[in-house]
Amino acid sequence: MKIDLHCHTTASDGTLTPTELVTRAALQQVAILAITDHDTTDGLPEASAAAKDSGVQLISGVEISTRWQGFEIHIVGLGFDPAHPAMTALLTTQQASREARAVAIGEKLAKRRIEGAYDAAKAKAGGGIVGRGHFARVLVERGVVNQPQAAFDKYLGKGQSAYVATQWCSIAEAVEVIHQAGGVSVLAHPGKYSLSNKWLRKLLNEFQAADGMAMEALGSQQSPDQRRFLLSLAEEHQLLISAGSDFHQPGRWIELGRGLHRPELPGVWHHFGWV
Ligand code: MN
Ligand code: MN
Ligand code: MN
């Protein structure tokens, strides 16, 4: 049974519409799916409609950006009420911060003689939330870099020339709001923050102290060693396990549900009675 509790649609920086994403998940035989767009749940109504009679059990989801010790840390919420006022209020604030960041990134890129990037990124977002992923695609299309990751490494990532530190909420706030709305809080992709093991443990301690419930220990692009390490950290910090591909677009390396089929592990799926 494949479980994928982290992926993106056109409601944020994914390239598939919610309907296309659910259809793809069904083809990949994903049994339990959560769509976790950046700071928005706008894709969920369309996804729910598409999930009916698809064989895919859809769980509500969101990926909230937070600020911690100068790092941008992502907290996934699962199985919450998207209409809960605490959640809608937080996401409205986060979306305003994201828009302000996009404008500032555009200004920084213009100083590097890359003009009009904000408008291009906005067009790419197609009415959805503008994220750094959209800027990355614009930079690839213009031939400034040859792949999205290079856009982060050279321009958009922390410490680079078009990096903008955003006023995100705290980890504790994100966790609290997810719980208020009846959901499970998950520390997203702990291996992707480029933290030393010492800092990673510090982060997990903080997340645990904030009543965080789970961490993504199963991802799509992991070595067996990385996976073992993350599973041991989850156990050490008494956190449930979650699984997610962080799928944004069809490609060679990342696929919905790929490698994510370990329902026997002590996961959020048991907590919710999903399996
Ligand atoms: Mn993204
Ligand atoms: Mn993320
Ligand atoms: Mn993500």
mmCIF file of C-alpha atoms and ligand atoms in Angstrom:
data_model
loop_
_atom_site.group_PDB
_atom_site.id
_atom_site.type_symbol
_atom_site.label_atom_id
_atom_site.label_comp_id
_atom_site.label_asym_id
_atom_site.label_seq_id
_atom_site.Cartn_x
_atom_site.Cartn_y
_atom_site.Cartn_z
ATOM 1 C CA MET A 1 0.000 0.000 0.000
ATOM 2 C CA LYS A 2 1.515 3.303 -1.098
ATOM 3 C CA ILE A 3 1.041 6.351 1.106
ATOM 4 C CA ASP A 4 2.036 9.836 -0.070
ATOM 5 C CA LEU A 5 1.372 12.662 2.349
ATOM 6 C CA HIS A 6 3.357 15.485 0.755
ATOM 7 C CA CYS A 7 2.887 16.857 -2.759
ATOM 8 C CA HIS A 8 2.028 20.054 -4.630
ATOM 9 C CA THR A 9 -0.462 21.229 -7.251
ATOM 10 C CA THR A 10 -1.025 24.404 -9.279
ATOM 11 C CA ALA A 11 -2.602 25.886 -6.129
ATOM 12 C CA SER A 12 1.038 26.539 -5.136
ATOM 13 C CA ASP A 13 4.194 25.643 -7.099
ATOM 14 C CA GLY A 14 3.243 22.267 -8.567
ATOM 15 C CA THR A 15 2.615 21.903 -12.305
ATOM 16 C CA LEU A 16 -0.376 19.534 -12.179
ATOM 17 C CA THR A 17 -3.890 20.692 -11.353
ATOM 18 C CA PRO A 18 -5.487 19.034 -8.312
ATOM 19 C CA THR A 19 -7.511 16.812 -10.670
ATOM 20 C CA GLU A 20 -4.437 15.796 -12.674
ATOM 21 C CA LEU A 21 -2.540 15.092 -9.468
ATOM 22 C CA VAL A 22 -5.237 12.830 -8.022
ATOM 23 C CA THR A 23 -5.515 11.000 -11.373
ATOM 24 C CA ARG A 24 -1.765 10.456 -11.403
ATOM 25 C CA ALA A 25 -1.827 9.219 -7.803
ATOM 26 C CA ALA A 26 -4.528 6.699 -8.737
ATOM 27 C CA LEU A 27 -2.420 5.470 -11.690
ATOM 28 C CA GLN A 28 0.557 5.103 -9.349
ATOM 29 C CA GLN A 29 -1.666 3.102 -6.985
ATOM 30 C CA VAL A 30 -1.322 5.540 -4.124
ATOM 31 C CA ALA A 31 -3.991 4.495 -1.607
ATOM 32 C CA ILE A 32 -3.721 7.448 0.778
ATOM 33 C CA LEU A 33 -2.830 10.895 -0.534
ATOM 34 C CA ALA A 34 -2.466 14.320 1.048
ATOM 35 C CA ILE A 35 -1.982 17.423 -1.081
ATOM 36 C CA THR A 36 0.188 19.845 0.856
ATOM 37 C CA ASP A 37 0.424 23.105 -1.059
ATOM 38 C CA HIS A 38 2.518 25.931 0.365
ATOM 39 C CA ASP A 39 0.412 27.976 2.792
ATOM 40 C CA THR A 40 -2.846 27.288 0.987
ATOM 41 C CA THR A 41 -5.650 24.732 0.963
ATOM 42 C CA ASP A 42 -7.202 26.155 -2.214
ATOM 43 C CA GLY A 43 -6.562 22.965 -4.194
ATOM 44 C CA LEU A 44 -8.467 20.732 -1.803
ATOM 45 C CA PRO A 45 -12.093 21.150 -3.014
ATOM 46 C CA GLU A 46 -11.177 20.251 -6.600
ATOM 47 C CA ALA A 47 -8.985 17.375 -5.367
ATOM 48 C CA SER A 48 -11.801 15.969 -3.193
ATOM 49 C CA ALA A 49 -14.153 15.954 -6.157
ATOM 50 C CA ALA A 50 -11.517 14.178 -8.276
ATOM 51 C CA ALA A 51 -10.791 11.650 -5.528
ATOM 52 C CA LYS A 52 -14.401 10.410 -5.444
ATOM 53 C CA ASP A 53 -14.529 6.910 -6.979
ATOM 54 C CA SER A 54 -10.793 7.106 -7.813
ATOM 55 C CA GLY A 55 -9.640 4.574 -5.227
ATOM 56 C CA VAL A 56 -7.546 7.300 -3.601
ATOM 57 C CA GLN A 57 -8.337 8.274 -0.023
ATOM 58 C CA LEU A 58 -7.649 12.019 0.162
ATOM 59 C CA ILE A 59 -6.497 13.592 3.426
ATOM 60 C CA SER A 60 -6.562 17.369 3.854
ATOM 61 C CA GLY A 61 -3.083 18.871 3.876
ATOM 62 C CA VAL A 62 -0.983 22.025 3.856
ATOM 63 C CA GLU A 63 2.729 22.886 4.082
ATOM 64 C CA ILE A 64 3.325 25.887 6.327
ATOM 65 C CA SER A 65 6.581 27.868 6.129
ATOM 66 C CA THR A 66 7.997 28.827 9.521
ATOM 67 C CA ARG A 67 11.057 30.692 10.713
ATOM 68 C CA TRP A 68 13.391 29.122 13.229
ATOM 69 C CA GLN A 69 16.895 30.361 14.127
ATOM 70 C CA GLY A 70 17.230 32.014 10.716
ATOM 71 C CA PHE A 71 16.196 28.849 8.879
ATOM 72 C CA GLU A 72 12.997 28.335 6.891
ATOM 73 C CA ILE A 73 11.456 25.185 8.325
ATOM 74 C CA HIS A 74 8.372 23.581 6.789
ATOM 75 C CA ILE A 75 5.584 22.117 8.899
ATOM 76 C CA VAL A 76 3.009 19.926 7.199
ATOM 77 C CA GLY A 77 -0.529 19.741 8.583
ATOM 78 C CA LEU A 78 -2.628 16.643 7.842
ATOM 79 C CA GLY A 79 -6.237 15.666 8.454
ATOM 80 C CA PHE A 80 -7.414 19.059 9.752
ATOM 81 C CA ASP A 81 -10.524 21.101 9.026
ATOM 82 C CA PRO A 82 -9.532 23.523 6.209
ATOM 83 C CA ALA A 83 -12.376 25.873 7.171
ATOM 84 C CA HIS A 84 -11.264 26.228 10.798
ATOM 85 C CA PRO A 85 -10.944 29.994 11.499
ATOM 86 C CA ALA A 86 -7.520 29.655 13.163
ATOM 87 C CA MET A 87 -6.215 27.915 10.038
ATOM 88 C CA THR A 88 -7.755 30.335 7.523
ATOM 89 C CA ALA A 89 -6.438 33.318 9.541
ATOM 90 C CA LEU A 90 -2.891 31.926 9.669
ATOM 91 C CA LEU A 91 -2.844 31.077 5.968
ATOM 92 C CA THR A 92 -4.122 34.544 5.004
ATOM 93 C CA THR A 93 -1.226 36.136 6.906
ATOM 94 C CA GLN A 94 1.276 33.694 5.428
ATOM 95 C CA GLN A 95 0.031 34.385 1.894
ATOM 96 C CA ALA A 96 0.529 38.121 2.390
ATOM 97 C CA SER A 97 4.115 37.475 3.553
ATOM 98 C CA ARG A 98 4.697 35.230 0.544
ATOM 99 C CA GLU A 99 3.439 37.901 -1.867
ATOM 100 C CA ALA A 100 5.678 40.536 -0.253
ATOM 101 C CA ARG A 101 8.620 38.165 -0.558
ATOM 102 C CA ALA A 102 7.883 37.547 -4.252
ATOM 103 C CA VAL A 103 7.933 41.305 -4.943
ATOM 104 C CA ALA A 104 11.243 41.648 -3.061
ATOM 105 C CA ILE A 105 12.789 38.703 -4.938
ATOM 106 C CA GLY A 106 11.766 40.343 -8.219
ATOM 107 C CA GLU A 107 13.503 43.568 -7.154
ATOM 108 C CA LYS A 108 16.677 41.722 -6.183
ATOM 109 C CA LEU A 109 16.759 39.820 -9.470
ATOM 110 C CA ALA A 110 16.252 43.110 -11.369
ATOM 111 C CA LYS A 111 19.422 44.402 -9.687
ATOM 112 C CA ARG A 112 21.184 41.371 -11.166
ATOM 113 C CA ARG A 113 19.851 42.494 -14.589
ATOM 114 C CA ILE A 114 17.137 39.824 -14.631
ATOM 115 C CA GLU A 115 14.138 42.012 -15.441
ATOM 116 C CA GLY A 116 10.458 41.284 -15.021
ATOM 117 C CA ALA A 117 10.926 38.073 -13.063
ATOM 118 C CA TYR A 118 8.110 38.862 -10.633
ATOM 119 C CA ASP A 119 5.562 39.299 -13.420
ATOM 120 C CA ALA A 120 6.787 36.129 -15.120
ATOM 121 C CA ALA A 121 6.631 34.153 -11.862
ATOM 122 C CA LYS A 122 3.182 35.540 -11.148
ATOM 123 C CA ALA A 123 2.025 34.434 -14.590
ATOM 124 C CA LYS A 124 3.492 30.989 -13.944
ATOM 125 C CA ALA A 125 1.546 30.779 -10.700
ATOM 126 C CA GLY A 126 -1.610 31.286 -12.759
ATOM 127 C CA GLY A 127 -3.581 32.872 -9.950
ATOM 128 C CA GLY A 128 -2.113 30.490 -7.353
ATOM 129 C CA ILE A 129 0.385 31.374 -4.661
ATOM 130 C CA VAL A 130 3.703 32.701 -6.057
ATOM 131 C CA GLY A 131 6.633 30.782 -4.630
ATOM 132 C CA ARG A 132 10.346 30.497 -5.198
ATOM 133 C CA GLY A 133 9.650 27.427 -7.345
ATOM 134 C CA HIS A 134 7.991 29.709 -9.898
ATOM 135 C CA PHE A 135 11.006 32.008 -9.970
ATOM 136 C CA ALA A 136 13.228 28.951 -10.389
ATOM 137 C CA ARG A 137 11.248 27.880 -13.461
ATOM 138 C CA VAL A 138 11.437 31.380 -14.939
ATOM 139 C CA LEU A 139 15.228 31.368 -14.505
ATOM 140 C CA VAL A 140 15.464 27.967 -16.207
ATOM 141 C CA GLU A 141 13.265 29.095 -19.121
ATOM 142 C CA ARG A 142 15.367 32.179 -19.655
ATOM 143 C CA GLY A 143 18.512 30.076 -19.680
ATOM 144 C CA VAL A 144 19.953 31.863 -16.633
ATOM 145 C CA VAL A 145 20.413 28.439 -15.016
ATOM 146 C CA ASN A 146 19.930 24.977 -16.476
ATOM 147 C CA GLN A 147 17.810 23.405 -13.770
ATOM 148 C CA PRO A 148 15.559 24.582 -10.897
ATOM 149 C CA GLN A 149 17.940 23.479 -8.134
ATOM 150 C CA ALA A 150 20.658 25.652 -9.663
ATOM 151 C CA ALA A 151 18.302 28.646 -9.333
ATOM 152 C CA PHE A 152 18.147 28.011 -5.600
ATOM 153 C CA ASP A 153 21.897 27.382 -5.340
ATOM 154 C CA LYS A 154 22.819 30.560 -7.230
ATOM 155 C CA TYR A 155 19.998 33.031 -6.575
ATOM 156 C CA LEU A 156 17.038 32.033 -4.439
ATOM 157 C CA GLY A 157 18.534 29.954 -1.640
ATOM 158 C CA LYS A 158 19.604 31.201 1.750
ATOM 159 C CA GLY A 159 22.566 33.579 1.531
ATOM 160 C CA GLN A 160 22.303 33.951 -2.271
ATOM 161 C CA SER A 161 21.854 37.236 -4.161
ATOM 162 C CA ALA A 162 18.041 37.075 -4.506
ATOM 163 C CA TYR A 163 17.318 35.480 -1.151
ATOM 164 C CA VAL A 164 14.716 37.278 0.925
ATOM 165 C CA ALA A 165 14.166 36.361 4.575
ATOM 166 C CA THR A 166 10.415 36.264 5.091
ATOM 167 C CA GLN A 167 8.413 36.945 8.235
ATOM 168 C CA TRP A 168 6.939 33.484 8.581
ATOM 169 C CA CYS A 169 5.134 32.288 11.697
ATOM 170 C CA SER A 170 7.007 30.294 14.335
ATOM 171 C CA ILE A 171 7.109 26.501 14.497
ATOM 172 C CA ALA A 172 5.010 26.616 17.698
ATOM 173 C CA GLU A 173 2.330 28.774 16.006
ATOM 174 C CA ALA A 174 2.043 26.462 13.006
ATOM 175 C CA VAL A 175 1.804 23.389 15.237
ATOM 176 C CA GLU A 176 -0.778 25.020 17.488
ATOM 177 C CA VAL A 177 -3.010 26.090 14.608
ATOM 178 C CA ILE A 178 -2.838 22.645 12.970
ATOM 179 C CA HIS A 179 -3.862 21.052 16.273
ATOM 180 C CA GLN A 180 -6.637 23.607 16.857
ATOM 181 C CA ALA A 181 -8.018 22.667 13.454
ATOM 182 C CA GLY A 182 -7.978 19.007 14.479
ATOM 183 C CA GLY A 183 -4.936 17.893 12.484
ATOM 184 C CA VAL A 184 -1.562 16.210 12.902
ATOM 185 C CA SER A 185 1.600 18.338 12.741
ATOM 186 C CA VAL A 186 4.524 16.946 10.780
ATOM 187 C CA LEU A 187 8.062 18.257 10.437
ATOM 188 C CA ALA A 188 8.612 18.172 6.662
ATOM 189 C CA HIS A 189 11.728 16.722 4.974
ATOM 190 C CA PRO A 190 14.161 16.996 7.923
ATOM 191 C CA GLY A 191 17.025 16.032 5.635
ATOM 192 C CA LYS A 192 16.541 18.985 3.271
ATOM 193 C CA TYR A 193 17.548 21.882 5.523
ATOM 194 C CA SER A 194 21.304 21.313 5.256
ATOM 195 C CA LEU A 195 21.522 21.197 9.042
ATOM 196 C CA SER A 196 24.365 19.474 10.867
ATOM 197 C CA ASN A 197 23.235 16.527 12.985
ATOM 198 C CA LYS A 198 23.637 18.685 16.072
ATOM 199 C CA TRP A 199 21.300 21.353 14.650
ATOM 200 C CA LEU A 200 18.883 18.755 13.357
ATOM 201 C CA ARG A 201 18.566 17.351 16.889
ATOM 202 C CA LYS A 202 18.113 20.886 18.184
ATOM 203 C CA LEU A 203 15.283 21.378 15.680
ATOM 204 C CA LEU A 204 13.647 18.092 16.647
ATOM 205 C CA ASN A 205 13.883 19.018 20.339
ATOM 206 C CA GLU A 206 12.192 22.338 19.586
ATOM 207 C CA PHE A 207 9.503 20.666 17.473
ATOM 208 C CA GLN A 208 8.887 18.104 20.221
ATOM 209 C CA ALA A 209 8.724 20.865 22.859
ATOM 210 C CA ALA A 210 6.113 22.643 20.696
ATOM 211 C CA ASP A 211 3.979 19.434 20.835
ATOM 212 C CA GLY A 212 4.833 18.500 17.242
ATOM 213 C CA MET A 213 3.558 15.011 16.539
ATOM 214 C CA ALA A 214 5.350 13.490 13.559
ATOM 215 C CA MET A 215 8.253 13.832 11.145
ATOM 216 C CA GLU A 216 8.737 12.769 7.553
ATOM 217 C CA ALA A 217 11.141 9.878 7.780
ATOM 218 C CA LEU A 218 10.176 8.307 4.458
ATOM 219 C CA GLY A 219 10.940 10.323 1.342
ATOM 220 C CA SER A 220 11.368 9.536 -2.328
ATOM 221 C CA GLN A 221 15.026 10.300 -2.826
ATOM 222 C CA GLN A 222 16.767 8.765 0.163
ATOM 223 C CA SER A 223 19.661 6.408 0.585
ATOM 224 C CA PRO A 224 18.979 3.453 2.907
ATOM 225 C CA ASP A 225 21.379 5.090 5.386
ATOM 226 C CA GLN A 226 19.502 8.399 5.347
ATOM 227 C CA ARG A 227 16.213 6.611 5.870
ATOM 228 C CA ARG A 228 17.599 4.562 8.752
ATOM 229 C CA PHE A 229 18.983 7.722 10.353
ATOM 230 C CA LEU A 230 15.654 9.577 10.104
ATOM 231 C CA LEU A 231 13.736 6.581 11.462
ATOM 232 C CA SER A 232 16.095 6.451 14.437
ATOM 233 C CA LEU A 233 15.640 10.195 15.045
ATOM 234 C CA ALA A 234 11.843 9.762 15.028
ATOM 235 C CA GLU A 235 12.147 7.029 17.615
ATOM 236 C CA GLU A 236 14.600 9.068 19.702
ATOM 237 C CA HIS A 237 12.184 12.035 19.752
ATOM 238 C CA GLN A 238 9.030 9.942 20.138
ATOM 239 C CA LEU A 239 7.572 11.254 16.908
ATOM 240 C CA LEU A 240 5.214 9.405 14.592
ATOM 241 C CA ILE A 241 6.485 8.732 11.086
ATOM 242 C CA SER A 242 5.110 10.325 7.955
ATOM 243 C CA ALA A 243 5.848 9.644 4.294
ATOM 244 C CA GLY A 244 5.932 12.075 1.393
ATOM 245 C CA SER A 245 7.482 12.476 -2.045
ATOM 246 C CA ASP A 246 7.310 16.303 -2.152
ATOM 247 C CA PHE A 247 6.243 15.808 -5.769
ATOM 248 C CA HIS A 248 6.005 19.100 -7.723
ATOM 249 C CA GLN A 249 6.035 17.983 -11.345
ATOM 250 C CA PRO A 250 6.435 14.871 -13.461
ATOM 251 C CA GLY A 251 10.103 14.077 -13.901
ATOM 252 C CA ARG A 252 12.673 11.351 -13.837
ATOM 253 C CA TRP A 253 13.429 11.178 -10.153
ATOM 254 C CA ILE A 254 10.386 11.958 -8.089
ATOM 255 C CA GLU A 255 7.089 10.124 -8.465
ATOM 256 C CA LEU A 256 3.993 10.078 -6.304
ATOM 257 C CA GLY A 257 4.159 7.260 -3.801
ATOM 258 C CA ARG A 258 7.489 5.923 -5.049
ATOM 259 C CA GLY A 259 9.225 4.000 -2.272
ATOM 260 C CA LEU A 260 6.529 5.082 0.185
ATOM 261 C CA HIS A 261 4.864 1.822 1.173
ATOM 262 C CA ARG A 262 5.713 0.966 4.751
ATOM 263 C CA PRO A 263 2.330 1.053 6.562
ATOM 264 C CA GLU A 264 3.678 -1.335 9.218
ATOM 265 C CA LEU A 265 5.881 1.437 10.630
ATOM 266 C CA PRO A 266 4.474 3.520 13.553
ATOM 267 C CA GLY A 267 3.050 6.213 11.299
ATOM 268 C CA VAL A 268 0.453 8.956 11.294
ATOM 269 C CA TRP A 269 -1.673 6.470 9.293
ATOM 270 C CA HIS A 270 -2.208 4.389 12.462
ATOM 271 C CA HIS A 271 -2.945 7.452 14.533
ATOM 272 C CA PHE A 272 -5.800 8.356 12.191
ATOM 273 C CA GLY A 273 -6.908 4.788 11.599
ATOM 274 C CA TRP A 274 -6.215 5.217 7.861
ATOM 275 C CA VAL A 275 -4.776 1.686 7.574
HETATM 276 MN MN MN B 1 7.576 23.916 -3.445
HETATM 277 MN MN MN B 2 9.087 22.033 1.799
HETATM 278 MN MN MN B 3 6.761 20.554 -0.286
#
